[in-house]
Amino acid sequence: MERLEILKTYKIYIGGKFPRTESGRYYSPKNPKGELLGNICLSSRKDVRNAVVAARKAYGDWSERADFNRSQILYRIAEMLEGRKAQFIDELIVQGVSQKAAKQEVELTIDRLVYYAGWCDKYKQIQSSVNPVSSSHFNFSVQEPTGIVGIIADANSSLIGLVSSIAPVIAGGNTCVVLASEKLPLCAITFAEVINSSDVPGGVVNILTGKRTELISPLTTHMDVNAIFYSGKETEIIKELEESGALNLKRIHSYDEDWNKESSQNLYFITDFQELKTTWHPIENVGGASSSY
Amino acid sequence: MAKKIKEINWDYAPSLESTSHIEVKEKYELFIDGKFVKPSSGNYFNTVNPATNEVLSSIAYANEKDVDNAVKAARKAYNEVWSKLSGKERGKYIYRIARLMQERARELAVIETLDAGKTIRESRDIDIPLACNHFFYYAGWADKLEYAFPNRKVESLGVAGQIIPWNFPLLMAAWKIAPALAAGNTVVLKPAETTSLTAMKLAEIIRDSGLPAGVVNIVTGYGDTGAAIVNHEDINKVAFTGSTAVGKIIQKAIAGTGKKATLELGGKSANIIMDDAPIDQAVEGIINGIFFNQGHVCCAGSRLFVQEGVADVVIKKLKRRMDSLIIGNPLDKNTDVGAINSKEQLDTINKYIKIGINEGAEMYQASCEIPKNGYFCPPTIFTGVAQSSTIAQEEIFGPVLTIQTFRTVDEVIQKANNSPFGLAAGVWSDKGSRVFNLTSKLNAGVVWANTYNKFDPASPFGGFKESGYGREGGMHGLSAYVKLK
Amino acid sequence: MQDKKKMSNYLIPDFTLSPRIDKVGVEERVARFQTRSIKSESKMQALKMALNMIDLTTLEGKDTPNKVRQMCYKAMHLHDVYDGLPTVAAVCVYPSMVGVAKKEVINSTVKVASVSTAFPSGQAPLEVKLIDTKFAVEEGADEIDMVISRGKFLSGEYNFVFDEIAAVKEACGKARLKVILETGELVTLDNVRKASDIAMYAGADFIKTSTGKIQPAATMQVTYTMLEAIRDFNDATGIQIGMKPAGGISNSKLALHNLVMVKEVLGNDWLTNEWFRFGASSLANDVLMQILKAETGVYQSSNYFSID
C-alpha cells in the first residue's frame, strides 16, 4: 500500500517563530500547469509591523557580533541548505522550474551564501579608510549597518533572488523583513526553516508571504525601517518606494538583476546597506618630539 | 582675596579687517555657459550684510527658463567637452581653480564675512582655506577614480544639480563642485539667497581659470530656483545641503525619475562629557561645538550631556567661558561670535528661546554687549532640560545649547541615539576603551572624540537616519558622483 | 595677606586625580589667544603693563656684584629719555647677590627675588635648601623662587614634593614664594597640572614655569595649563595665586599673547605685577622698542636701548 504523503503547511517567519498570519487569511497560488502550490499565508499590515518589531529587537545583538561570527553563521546557512538540496529542487520543480535549472539554482544559491559568508569580515577592510587629515588627529572611516532593511525579493524566482538579497544585507549586520515572491513563495518559507536551524538569531531574517499591493506600503512607510532593497524594475513600485521612503529618508536601492547569473554578486550589494562613520581623535605630540626618537 | 592695588581694565581696541581691497559690484548676473548673463525675468534681489543690515549688492533672480539654459549649457559641456576629457586634464583644471582661490583667499574671506555675518577669524582661518583645500584634494582624484572603486568600471553621471545652504557659502560650493568635476560631471549650482556673493566670486575665478564654458554654471535665486533645478528633467543628480524638511520634499520630487541624490540635512548632535574628561578642553569643545559660526552648523553639538559627577563644574566653567566670548562686528579680528545670517533665522532662534523659557528650562546668556544694528543673538544655554523638551528635539540652528545630565554610559548612549537625526556626536573621556565604546555605539556619521567640529577635505562627512545620505569629502565622497559598471 | 592662607580649612586633594589635560585641545585654545589682534591704545596699555611685570633676571655662574648693580639700575631706569614708563617688577638673582641688589633698589618699588633651594637642579638635601632660602630672606629677598624636586615628582613621590614646598614656605617668612615646576623636565601637560596643584596646595604664592636653564621653557601651552590650575584652585579655596612664565618670552608679541591669555582665563584681577610676572632678560628692550615705535611711528634699532 502506498504511504500517504505528509503535506507541508506553509507559514510565515517572524522573530524566529513560524506563526500563521495574524489575519488568518490565505491565498492559493498555482504553478504554470495550474496545480495548486498550497494555501499560503496572506500576511497583513500587522504581520509587517510584528516583523519590523522582531527585526529591531534582533538588531542590536546581530549588528554587534564579531564579523567573523556572522561569517560563520552565513556559512552555516550554506551548509544547511546543502543538506536540504533535494527538497529545494523539488519545490522549484513544483513551481515550474526544469529539473536541470532547479539543480543549478539551488547550487548557485548555496555558493552565493558562501560568497557572502566570506565577505562578512573583509568588506570593511576594503571599504574603510584612514583619512590623512591636516590637523593633529587620527581620523578613520568605517562602515556600520544601516539598520532594518525591507527586502522586496525578486518576483520571478523563488530561491536565488530571495537569498541574493538577504545574504548581503545580513552579512553587513543588518536585520531584515522580506516580502517573498508572491507567485513563487514556497522556497522562501522552506529557506526560513534553513535559517532557523543555522544559528541565525531569531528576528534577523523575517519572511512574509502575501500580496505586494498590500505589503509594500506598510513596509516602506514604516518609520523604523531604514532602507529598502527592491529587486525588480517596475517603475511604479520604484516611484512608490522613493516617495514613501522620504517619510524618514530611507535609503532606497532598486536592482534590475538576473540573480541566476554567476556575476550577480558583489561587494557593493553589501555596502549599499552600510552607513559610513568617521571618527576623529587627537594625537598628542609630546613635547614637540618628532621622528628623531 | 587680596585687596586690589588698582582696578585694571584692559580691553581690546577694535581691529577691523580692511575692506579697501575688496570689490563688490552693485549687481551680479547669472553665470551660465561661461558668461555672466542677465536673468530672463529682469528681476534682482538684494543681499544684505546681516551685521549692519546694509545692502551689499543686488543679485540676479533665476527662473525656470534661466535654469533650463544653465542645464542645457551643462549638458552641452558634458557631452562635447568634459566627458571626453581625460581625468588628468580635468584634474589640472581643478588644481588651477584651487590655486586661484588661494591667491584671492583674503578677499574671499572678507566678502564671506560681509555677506554671511560670520566672523573674519572663521572665514579667514576655516571656511576659505578649507574650500581651497577641497578643490586641491579632489583635483588629485580625477585621474585615479578606479582605485577608489575596486573591481568596477567608473562612469560619471552627467549633469549635477547642486543646492547649497547659507551657513558655509563658499565651503559648501567647494564641497559640491570639486568632487563633481573630479568625477567628470558638469554642474548647475545654486547658492542660498542670503549668501550669493562668494559663489559669484567663485564664478569669476572659474571663468579666469579657463574651465570650458558650461562645465560649471551658477544660478542665484530663492527656493523656486532650486526647485527648478531639482525638477529639471535633464538633471542626473541632485546634491542638496539644507534642512531635513526640504530634503524630504526633494526625495519625493525626484522619486521614480532615476535621478541620483545625496542629501546632507539637519542634526541635533549630542556632545557627551564623561566624568573623567579633560574638563577644560571639553568646555572648549562645548563652546566650539555650539557657538562656532553662531551655531549655524548642521553638525553643531546642540545637545550637551554631562555626567552628573562633573555637571556643576562643567556648567560653571561653561558659563564663565561664555562670558569671555566677544560678540560683535564680524569684521573685527577679535570677534568670536558674529551676526545671525538673516532676520528670518534670528526670528526662528528667538522663537525657540521663548519655547525653552516656556517649557520651564533655566536660561543663561553670555553677559556680552550686543550690537544695536544687525541681527545678533547672545550665546545661550538651557539647563534643566528633559529629553522630551522641544528645544532638545528640534534643530534650532543658532547659538542655543540644551544641557541634560546623565548617570551611566548606557543611559547616555540611549538618550543620544533617541533622535530621528544622526549627523554627528562628540565624546569626551580620558579612557580609550570608554571612548571607543561610545564612538562605536552612537548613531552618527561623524564622531568627534575629545574634539569637536573638525573638518578636512580628506574626511568623509554625512549623516545617518534623517540627517541624510551620501558622504562629502574623502575617497567616499566620490561615490556620490559616479556610477559603477 | 597671603601668608596666612595656609591656616585655611580646605581639603588637600588626591593629586593623582588632578584634571586630565588633552594637549591637542590646549594647542587649539592657545592658537585662539594668538589670533587676538591687539591694536592702538590697548596695545600701548598692554606693553606698559608687560614692562611692569618683568622680573629682570641674571642667573649666571659668572654673575658679579657689578653686573648685578648695572642690572638693578636698568630695572629702575628702563629708558629715561621717554617719560611715563614704569619700572620692572623685580630683579631676580642668586642668593649671594641678594644683598647687593637690595641695596641698589631699596628706595624704589622694584623688589628683589632670589632663586633658592639649590637652583636650578634642586639636587640637595632639604636642610641645605632651607639654609639657602633663609640666607636669601635674611639678605633682604622679597621673593623666593624655589625649584621642585623633579626627580621625586617623576618617581611619583608627590608627598615628598609637597612637604618640601611646605617647608620652604615656612622658611620664607614674609617673603612670597614662587614655585618653579621646571616644566621642560615634567614633559607632559598632565604632569604640569599635577605639579601646579601640589605647589599651590603646599603653599606657593606664585607658580612659575621654568628655571630658564631647560628647554622648552614657558610655552603658551604650559602657561595656559598652569593658569587653568590657578583658576580651579581659586574656585576651590578662594585664594589667589600668581603666575610667572619664565624663559623663552623674548619679544613683545609673545608677551601680549600671554597677557591675552591671562585676561581670558583668569580675568583682569590678575593683570598686575602682584599676580603676574614675566621671567625674562631680553624682553624689556623689545617692549621698549615697540612702545617707541608706536609713539614715533618708525621702527627702532637696538643701538638706542641700553643693555645691562
PDB file of N, CA and C in Angstrom, chain B residues 1-15 121 124-125 276-281 284 288 316-317 320-321 324-326 333-336 430 450-451 454, chain C residues 1-2 20-22 25-26 28-29 32 35-42 45-46 49 193 224 228 231-232 234-235 238 240 256 259-260 263-264 268-269 271-272 274-275:
ATOM      1  N   MET B   1      40.404  86.839  49.088  1.00  0.00           N
ATOM      2  CA  MET B   1      41.079  87.557  48.005  1.00  0.00           C
ATOM      3  C   MET B   1      41.924  88.689  48.563  1.00  0.00           C
ATOM      4  N   ALA B   2      43.032  88.875  47.930  1.00  0.00           N
ATOM      5  CA  ALA B   2      43.864  90.009  48.337  1.00  0.00           C
ATOM      6  C   ALA B   2      43.208  91.305  47.890  1.00  0.00           C
ATOM      7  N   LYS B   3      43.509  92.355  48.561  1.00  0.00           N
ATOM      8  CA  LYS B   3      42.923  93.622  48.129  1.00  0.00           C
ATOM      9  C   LYS B   3      43.605  94.086  46.844  1.00  0.00           C
ATOM     10  N   LYS B   4      42.820  94.709  46.018  1.00  0.00           N
ATOM     11  CA  LYS B   4      43.374  95.126  44.739  1.00  0.00           C
ATOM     12  C   LYS B   4      44.161  96.411  44.890  1.00  0.00           C
ATOM     13  N   ILE B   5      45.309  96.432  44.274  1.00  0.00           N
ATOM     14  CA  ILE B   5      46.114  97.646  44.318  1.00  0.00           C
ATOM     15  C   ILE B   5      45.416  98.713  43.490  1.00  0.00           C
ATOM     16  N   LYS B   6      45.078  98.348  42.276  1.00  0.00           N
ATOM     17  CA  LYS B   6      44.309  99.280  41.450  1.00  0.00           C
ATOM     18  C   LYS B   6      43.430  98.463  40.509  1.00  0.00           C
ATOM     19  N   GLU B   7      42.394  99.104  40.108  1.00  0.00           N
ATOM     20  CA  GLU B   7      41.470  98.443  39.191  1.00  0.00           C
ATOM     21  C   GLU B   7      42.067  98.455  37.778  1.00  0.00           C
ATOM     22  N   ILE B   8      42.320  97.270  37.242  1.00  0.00           N
ATOM     23  CA  ILE B   8      42.850  97.205  35.889  1.00  0.00           C
ATOM     24  C   ILE B   8      41.703  96.903  34.949  1.00  0.00           C
ATOM     25  N   ASN B   9      41.615  97.680  33.903  1.00  0.00           N
ATOM     26  CA  ASN B   9      40.605  97.369  32.906  1.00  0.00           C
ATOM     27  C   ASN B   9      41.248  97.419  31.530  1.00  0.00           C
ATOM     28  N   TRP B  10      41.536  96.245  31.025  1.00  0.00           N
ATOM     29  CA  TRP B  10      42.226  96.170  29.735  1.00  0.00           C
ATOM     30  C   TRP B  10      41.313  95.492  28.730  1.00  0.00           C
ATOM     31  N   ASP B  11      40.885  96.219  27.734  1.00  0.00           N
ATOM     32  CA  ASP B  11      40.032  95.653  26.695  1.00  0.00           C
ATOM     33  C   ASP B  11      40.715  95.787  25.347  1.00  0.00           C
ATOM     34  N   TYR B  12      40.252  94.970  24.402  1.00  0.00           N
ATOM     35  CA  TYR B  12      40.873  95.021  23.081  1.00  0.00           C
ATOM     36  C   TYR B  12      40.230  96.139  22.262  1.00  0.00           C
ATOM     37  N   ALA B  13      41.079  96.968  21.699  1.00  0.00           N
ATOM     38  CA  ALA B  13      40.566  98.008  20.803  1.00  0.00           C
ATOM     39  C   ALA B  13      40.060  97.336  19.527  1.00  0.00           C
ATOM     40  N   PRO B  14      39.139  97.999  18.824  1.00  0.00           N
ATOM     41  CA  PRO B  14      38.658  97.408  17.555  1.00  0.00           C
ATOM     42  C   PRO B  14      39.832  97.147  16.624  1.00  0.00           C
ATOM     43  N   SER B  15      39.765  96.028  15.927  1.00  0.00           N
ATOM     44  CA  SER B  15      40.820  95.664  14.988  1.00  0.00           C
ATOM     45  C   SER B  15      40.149  95.131  13.731  1.00  0.00           C
ATOM     46  N   ARG B 121      37.611  85.845  11.621  1.00  0.00           N
ATOM     47  CA  ARG B 121      38.535  84.808  12.101  1.00  0.00           C
ATOM     48  C   ARG B 121      38.163  83.450  11.499  1.00  0.00           C
ATOM     49  N   ARG B 124      38.434  83.507   7.522  1.00  0.00           N
ATOM     50  CA  ARG B 124      39.850  83.573   7.130  1.00  0.00           C
ATOM     51  C   ARG B 124      40.594  82.279   7.467  1.00  0.00           C
ATOM     52  N   ASP B 125      40.321  81.729   8.675  1.00  0.00           N
ATOM     53  CA  ASP B 125      41.116  80.579   9.136  1.00  0.00           C
ATOM     54  C   ASP B 125      40.461  79.238   8.842  1.00  0.00           C
ATOM     55  N   ASP B 276      35.453  61.594  33.543  1.00  0.00           N
ATOM     56  CA  ASP B 276      36.920  61.578  33.513  1.00  0.00           C
ATOM     57  C   ASP B 276      37.477  62.406  32.349  1.00  0.00           C
ATOM     58  N   ALA B 277      36.642  63.244  31.774  1.00  0.00           N
ATOM     59  CA  ALA B 277      37.068  64.018  30.597  1.00  0.00           C
ATOM     60  C   ALA B 277      38.108  65.062  30.990  1.00  0.00           C
ATOM     61  N   PRO B 278      38.938  65.461  30.058  1.00  0.00           N
ATOM     62  CA  PRO B 278      39.775  66.644  30.276  1.00  0.00           C
ATOM     63  C   PRO B 278      38.856  67.865  30.272  1.00  0.00           C
ATOM     64  N   ILE B 279      38.518  68.337  31.470  1.00  0.00           N
ATOM     65  CA  ILE B 279      37.369  69.240  31.623  1.00  0.00           C
ATOM     66  C   ILE B 279      37.536  70.552  30.859  1.00  0.00           C
ATOM     67  N   ASP B 280      38.691  71.184  31.001  1.00  0.00           N
ATOM     68  CA  ASP B 280      38.839  72.490  30.350  1.00  0.00           C
ATOM     69  C   ASP B 280      38.789  72.366  28.833  1.00  0.00           C
ATOM     70  N   GLN B 281      39.378  71.297  28.309  1.00  0.00           N
ATOM     71  CA  GLN B 281      39.311  71.104  26.859  1.00  0.00           C
ATOM     72  C   GLN B 281      37.895  70.739  26.436  1.00  0.00           C
ATOM     73  N   GLU B 284      35.924  73.847  26.184  1.00  0.00           N
ATOM     74  CA  GLU B 284      36.267  74.496  24.918  1.00  0.00           C
ATOM     75  C   GLU B 284      35.565  73.781  23.756  1.00  0.00           C
ATOM     76  N   ASN B 288      33.067  75.409  21.138  1.00  0.00           N
ATOM     77  CA  ASN B 288      33.316  75.274  19.710  1.00  0.00           C
ATOM     78  C   ASN B 288      32.190  74.484  19.043  1.00  0.00           C
ATOM     79  N   LYS B 316      29.546  75.562  35.368  1.00  0.00           N
ATOM     80  CA  LYS B 316      30.173  76.775  35.901  1.00  0.00           C
ATOM     81  C   LYS B 316      31.263  77.286  34.948  1.00  0.00           C
ATOM     82  N   LYS B 317      32.105  76.350  34.514  1.00  0.00           N
ATOM     83  CA  LYS B 317      33.183  76.744  33.606  1.00  0.00           C
ATOM     84  C   LYS B 317      32.645  77.189  32.248  1.00  0.00           C
ATOM     85  N   ARG B 320      31.365  80.731  32.523  1.00  0.00           N
ATOM     86  CA  ARG B 320      32.474  81.668  32.608  1.00  0.00           C
ATOM     87  C   ARG B 320      33.108  81.869  31.222  1.00  0.00           C
ATOM     88  N   ARG B 321      33.264  80.762  30.515  1.00  0.00           N
ATOM     89  CA  ARG B 321      33.872  80.851  29.179  1.00  0.00           C
ATOM     90  C   ARG B 321      32.955  81.615  28.219  1.00  0.00           C
ATOM     91  N   SER B 324      33.446  85.204  28.399  1.00  0.00           N
ATOM     92  CA  SER B 324      34.665  85.757  27.804  1.00  0.00           C
ATOM     93  C   SER B 324      34.576  85.838  26.280  1.00  0.00           C
ATOM     94  N   LEU B 325      33.467  85.368  25.700  1.00  0.00           N
ATOM     95  CA  LEU B 325      33.319  85.449  24.245  1.00  0.00           C
ATOM     96  C   LEU B 325      33.022  86.886  23.834  1.00  0.00           C
ATOM     97  N   ILE B 326      33.591  87.252  22.713  1.00  0.00           N
ATOM     98  CA  ILE B 326      33.353  88.604  22.201  1.00  0.00           C
ATOM     99  C   ILE B 326      32.365  88.501  21.056  1.00  0.00           C
ATOM    100  N   LYS B 333      38.769  91.394  14.000  1.00  0.00           N
ATOM    101  CA  LYS B 333      39.540  90.149  14.110  1.00  0.00           C
ATOM    102  C   LYS B 333      39.390  89.496  15.474  1.00  0.00           C
ATOM    103  N   ASN B 334      38.930  90.253  16.447  1.00  0.00           N
ATOM    104  CA  ASN B 334      38.781  89.686  17.782  1.00  0.00           C
ATOM    105  C   ASN B 334      37.379  89.162  18.077  1.00  0.00           C
ATOM    106  N   THR B 335      36.483  89.300  17.134  1.00  0.00           N
ATOM    107  CA  THR B 335      35.125  88.838  17.385  1.00  0.00           C
ATOM    108  C   THR B 335      35.064  87.313  17.367  1.00  0.00           C
ATOM    109  N   ASP B 336      34.429  86.753  18.403  1.00  0.00           N
ATOM    110  CA  ASP B 336      34.279  85.300  18.488  1.00  0.00           C
ATOM    111  C   ASP B 336      32.951  84.838  17.918  1.00  0.00           C
ATOM    112  N   ASP B 430      38.828  60.400  29.162  1.00  0.00           N
ATOM    113  CA  ASP B 430      40.269  60.156  29.129  1.00  0.00           C
ATOM    114  C   ASP B 430      40.575  58.681  28.903  1.00  0.00           C
ATOM    115  N   ASN B 450      37.036  63.688  22.014  1.00  0.00           N
ATOM    116  CA  ASN B 450      37.934  64.682  22.618  1.00  0.00           C
ATOM    117  C   ASN B 450      38.284  65.821  21.660  1.00  0.00           C
ATOM    118  N   THR B 451      37.353  66.142  20.805  1.00  0.00           N
ATOM    119  CA  THR B 451      37.449  67.295  19.929  1.00  0.00           C
ATOM    120  C   THR B 451      36.037  67.522  19.389  1.00  0.00           C
ATOM    121  N   LYS B 454      35.522  69.481  13.691  1.00  0.00           N
ATOM    122  CA  LYS B 454      36.726  69.475  12.873  1.00  0.00           C
ATOM    123  C   LYS B 454      36.342  69.002  11.468  1.00  0.00           C
TER     124      LYS B 454
ATOM    125  N   MET C   1      47.851  89.153  54.854  1.00  0.00           N
ATOM    126  CA  MET C   1      47.579  88.914  53.429  1.00  0.00           C
ATOM    127  C   MET C   1      47.789  87.446  53.089  1.00  0.00           C
ATOM    128  N   GLN C   2      48.525  87.203  52.033  1.00  0.00           N
ATOM    129  CA  GLN C   2      48.616  85.842  51.511  1.00  0.00           C
ATOM    130  C   GLN C   2      49.245  84.830  52.462  1.00  0.00           C
ATOM    131  N   ARG C  20      42.620  65.821  33.912  1.00  0.00           N
ATOM    132  CA  ARG C  20      43.395  65.400  32.746  1.00  0.00           C
ATOM    133  C   ARG C  20      43.480  66.558  31.755  1.00  0.00           C
ATOM    134  N   ILE C  21      44.570  66.593  31.034  1.00  0.00           N
ATOM    135  CA  ILE C  21      44.772  67.643  30.044  1.00  0.00           C
ATOM    136  C   ILE C  21      44.930  67.007  28.671  1.00  0.00           C
ATOM    137  N   ASP C  22      44.167  67.466  27.713  1.00  0.00           N
ATOM    138  CA  ASP C  22      44.346  67.000  26.345  1.00  0.00           C
ATOM    139  C   ASP C  22      45.196  68.026  25.603  1.00  0.00           C
ATOM    140  N   GLY C  25      43.887  69.784  22.445  1.00  0.00           N
ATOM    141  CA  GLY C  25      42.879  70.778  22.805  1.00  0.00           C
ATOM    142  C   GLY C  25      43.523  72.039  23.349  1.00  0.00           C
ATOM    143  N   VAL C  26      44.555  71.860  24.148  1.00  0.00           N
ATOM    144  CA  VAL C  26      45.272  73.021  24.690  1.00  0.00           C
ATOM    145  C   VAL C  26      45.910  73.822  23.554  1.00  0.00           C
ATOM    146  N   GLU C  28      44.902  74.068  20.532  1.00  0.00           N
ATOM    147  CA  GLU C  28      43.862  74.814  19.805  1.00  0.00           C
ATOM    148  C   GLU C  28      43.435  76.049  20.577  1.00  0.00           C
ATOM    149  N   ARG C  29      43.312  75.884  21.892  1.00  0.00           N
ATOM    150  CA  ARG C  29      42.907  77.021  22.723  1.00  0.00           C
ATOM    151  C   ARG C  29      43.965  78.129  22.640  1.00  0.00           C
ATOM    152  N   ARG C  32      43.908  80.211  19.646  1.00  0.00           N
ATOM    153  CA  ARG C  32      42.887  81.268  19.671  1.00  0.00           C
ATOM    154  C   ARG C  32      43.429  82.546  20.303  1.00  0.00           C
ATOM    155  N   THR C  35      45.507  84.492  17.913  1.00  0.00           N
ATOM    156  CA  THR C  35      44.871  85.224  16.816  1.00  0.00           C
ATOM    157  C   THR C  35      44.273  86.545  17.291  1.00  0.00           C
ATOM    158  N   ARG C  36      44.324  86.802  18.593  1.00  0.00           N
ATOM    159  CA  ARG C  36      43.828  88.093  19.072  1.00  0.00           C
ATOM    160  C   ARG C  36      44.694  89.207  18.497  1.00  0.00           C
ATOM    161  N   SER C  37      44.029  90.222  18.059  1.00  0.00           N
ATOM    162  CA  SER C  37      44.733  91.325  17.421  1.00  0.00           C
ATOM    163  C   SER C  37      44.680  92.530  18.347  1.00  0.00           C
ATOM    164  N   ILE C  38      45.835  92.880  18.901  1.00  0.00           N
ATOM    165  CA  ILE C  38      45.885  93.948  19.908  1.00  0.00           C
ATOM    166  C   ILE C  38      46.451  95.202  19.247  1.00  0.00           C
ATOM    167  N   LYS C  39      45.612  96.198  19.143  1.00  0.00           N
ATOM    168  CA  LYS C  39      45.977  97.391  18.379  1.00  0.00           C
ATOM    169  C   LYS C  39      45.897  98.655  19.239  1.00  0.00           C
ATOM    170  N   SER C  40      46.461  99.705  18.702  1.00  0.00           N
ATOM    171  CA  SER C  40      46.390 101.093  19.189  1.00  0.00           C
ATOM    172  C   SER C  40      46.473 101.204  20.712  1.00  0.00           C
ATOM    173  N   GLU C  41      45.495 101.858  21.342  1.00  0.00           N
ATOM    174  CA  GLU C  41      45.677 102.190  22.754  1.00  0.00           C
ATOM    175  C   GLU C  41      45.724 100.945  23.642  1.00  0.00           C
ATOM    176  N   SER C  42      45.024  99.901  23.232  1.00  0.00           N
ATOM    177  CA  SER C  42      45.081  98.713  24.086  1.00  0.00           C
ATOM    178  C   SER C  42      46.446  98.037  23.966  1.00  0.00           C
ATOM    179  N   GLN C  45      48.753 100.167  26.258  1.00  0.00           N
ATOM    180  CA  GLN C  45      48.471  99.838  27.661  1.00  0.00           C
ATOM    181  C   GLN C  45      49.118  98.495  28.031  1.00  0.00           C
ATOM    182  N   ALA C  46      48.981  97.541  27.111  1.00  0.00           N
ATOM    183  CA  ALA C  46      49.497  96.205  27.388  1.00  0.00           C
ATOM    184  C   ALA C  46      51.023  96.197  27.446  1.00  0.00           C
ATOM    185  N   MET C  49      52.064  97.549  30.693  1.00  0.00           N
ATOM    186  CA  MET C  49      51.737  96.554  31.706  1.00  0.00           C
ATOM    187  C   MET C  49      52.823  95.472  31.702  1.00  0.00           C
ATOM    188  N   ARG C 193      50.026  70.034  35.220  1.00  0.00           N
ATOM    189  CA  ARG C 193      48.829  70.308  36.009  1.00  0.00           C
ATOM    190  C   ARG C 193      48.962  69.753  37.430  1.00  0.00           C
ATOM    191  N   TYR C 224      49.242  78.166  29.850  1.00  0.00           N
ATOM    192  CA  TYR C 224      47.785  78.035  29.861  1.00  0.00           C
ATOM    193  C   TYR C 224      47.331  76.975  30.859  1.00  0.00           C
ATOM    194  N   GLU C 228      44.898  77.635  34.146  1.00  0.00           N
ATOM    195  CA  GLU C 228      43.647  76.922  34.459  1.00  0.00           C
ATOM    196  C   GLU C 228      43.728  76.297  35.853  1.00  0.00           C
ATOM    197  N   ARG C 231      43.039  79.008  38.266  1.00  0.00           N
ATOM    198  CA  ARG C 231      41.604  79.279  38.257  1.00  0.00           C
ATOM    199  C   ARG C 231      40.863  78.258  39.143  1.00  0.00           C
ATOM    200  N   ASP C 232      41.170  77.007  38.942  1.00  0.00           N
ATOM    201  CA  ASP C 232      40.477  75.956  39.695  1.00  0.00           C
ATOM    202  C   ASP C 232      40.807  76.043  41.181  1.00  0.00           C
ATOM    203  N   ASN C 234      41.570  78.726  42.776  1.00  0.00           N
ATOM    204  CA  ASN C 234      40.822  79.886  43.268  1.00  0.00           C
ATOM    205  C   ASN C 234      39.351  79.527  43.505  1.00  0.00           C
ATOM    206  N   ASP C 235      38.791  78.744  42.577  1.00  0.00           N
ATOM    207  CA  ASP C 235      37.405  78.285  42.752  1.00  0.00           C
ATOM    208  C   ASP C 235      37.263  77.446  44.018  1.00  0.00           C
ATOM    209  N   GLY C 238      39.266  79.975  47.172  1.00  0.00           N
ATOM    210  CA  GLY C 238      39.128  81.423  47.285  1.00  0.00           C
ATOM    211  C   GLY C 238      40.464  82.143  47.319  1.00  0.00           C
ATOM    212  N   GLN C 240      43.955  83.555  45.795  1.00  0.00           N
ATOM    213  CA  GLN C 240      44.529  83.983  44.521  1.00  0.00           C
ATOM    214  C   GLN C 240      46.009  83.626  44.483  1.00  0.00           C
ATOM    215  N   LEU C 256      52.370  89.895  24.734  1.00  0.00           N
ATOM    216  CA  LEU C 256      50.960  90.281  24.567  1.00  0.00           C
ATOM    217  C   LEU C 256      50.070  89.048  24.529  1.00  0.00           C
ATOM    218  N   LEU C 259      49.480  87.988  27.952  1.00  0.00           N
ATOM    219  CA  LEU C 259      48.538  88.851  28.683  1.00  0.00           C
ATOM    220  C   LEU C 259      47.099  88.565  28.255  1.00  0.00           C
ATOM    221  N   VAL C 260      46.923  88.350  26.942  1.00  0.00           N
ATOM    222  CA  VAL C 260      45.598  87.979  26.444  1.00  0.00           C
ATOM    223  C   VAL C 260      45.114  86.723  27.163  1.00  0.00           C
ATOM    224  N   LYS C 263      44.178  87.417  30.771  1.00  0.00           N
ATOM    225  CA  LYS C 263      42.898  88.129  30.834  1.00  0.00           C
ATOM    226  C   LYS C 263      41.740  87.161  30.577  1.00  0.00           C
ATOM    227  N   GLU C 264      41.880  86.303  29.552  1.00  0.00           N
ATOM    228  CA  GLU C 264      40.730  85.483  29.174  1.00  0.00           C
ATOM    229  C   GLU C 264      40.547  84.253  30.058  1.00  0.00           C
ATOM    230  N   ASN C 268      40.794  90.283  34.580  1.00  0.00           N
ATOM    231  CA  ASN C 268      41.598  91.479  34.803  1.00  0.00           C
ATOM    232  C   ASN C 268      42.255  91.521  36.183  1.00  0.00           C
ATOM    233  N   ASP C 269      41.687  90.777  37.163  1.00  0.00           N
ATOM    234  CA  ASP C 269      42.249  90.785  38.513  1.00  0.00           C
ATOM    235  C   ASP C 269      43.708  90.354  38.550  1.00  0.00           C
ATOM    236  N   LEU C 271      45.901  91.016  36.189  1.00  0.00           N
ATOM    237  CA  LEU C 271      46.749  91.814  35.303  1.00  0.00           C
ATOM    238  C   LEU C 271      47.525  92.903  36.047  1.00  0.00           C
ATOM    239  N   THR C 272      48.179  92.514  37.152  1.00  0.00           N
ATOM    240  CA  THR C 272      49.106  93.423  37.821  1.00  0.00           C
ATOM    241  C   THR C 272      50.345  92.622  38.174  1.00  0.00           C
ATOM    242  N   GLU C 274      51.511  92.170  40.881  1.00  0.00           N
ATOM    243  CA  GLU C 274      51.359  91.418  42.114  1.00  0.00           C
ATOM    244  C   GLU C 274      50.980  89.960  41.809  1.00  0.00           C
ATOM    245  N   TRP C 275      50.342  89.740  40.654  1.00  0.00           N
ATOM    246  CA  TRP C 275      49.833  88.401  40.337  1.00  0.00           C
ATOM    247  C   TRP C 275      50.365  87.816  39.037  1.00  0.00           C
TER     248      TRP C 275
END
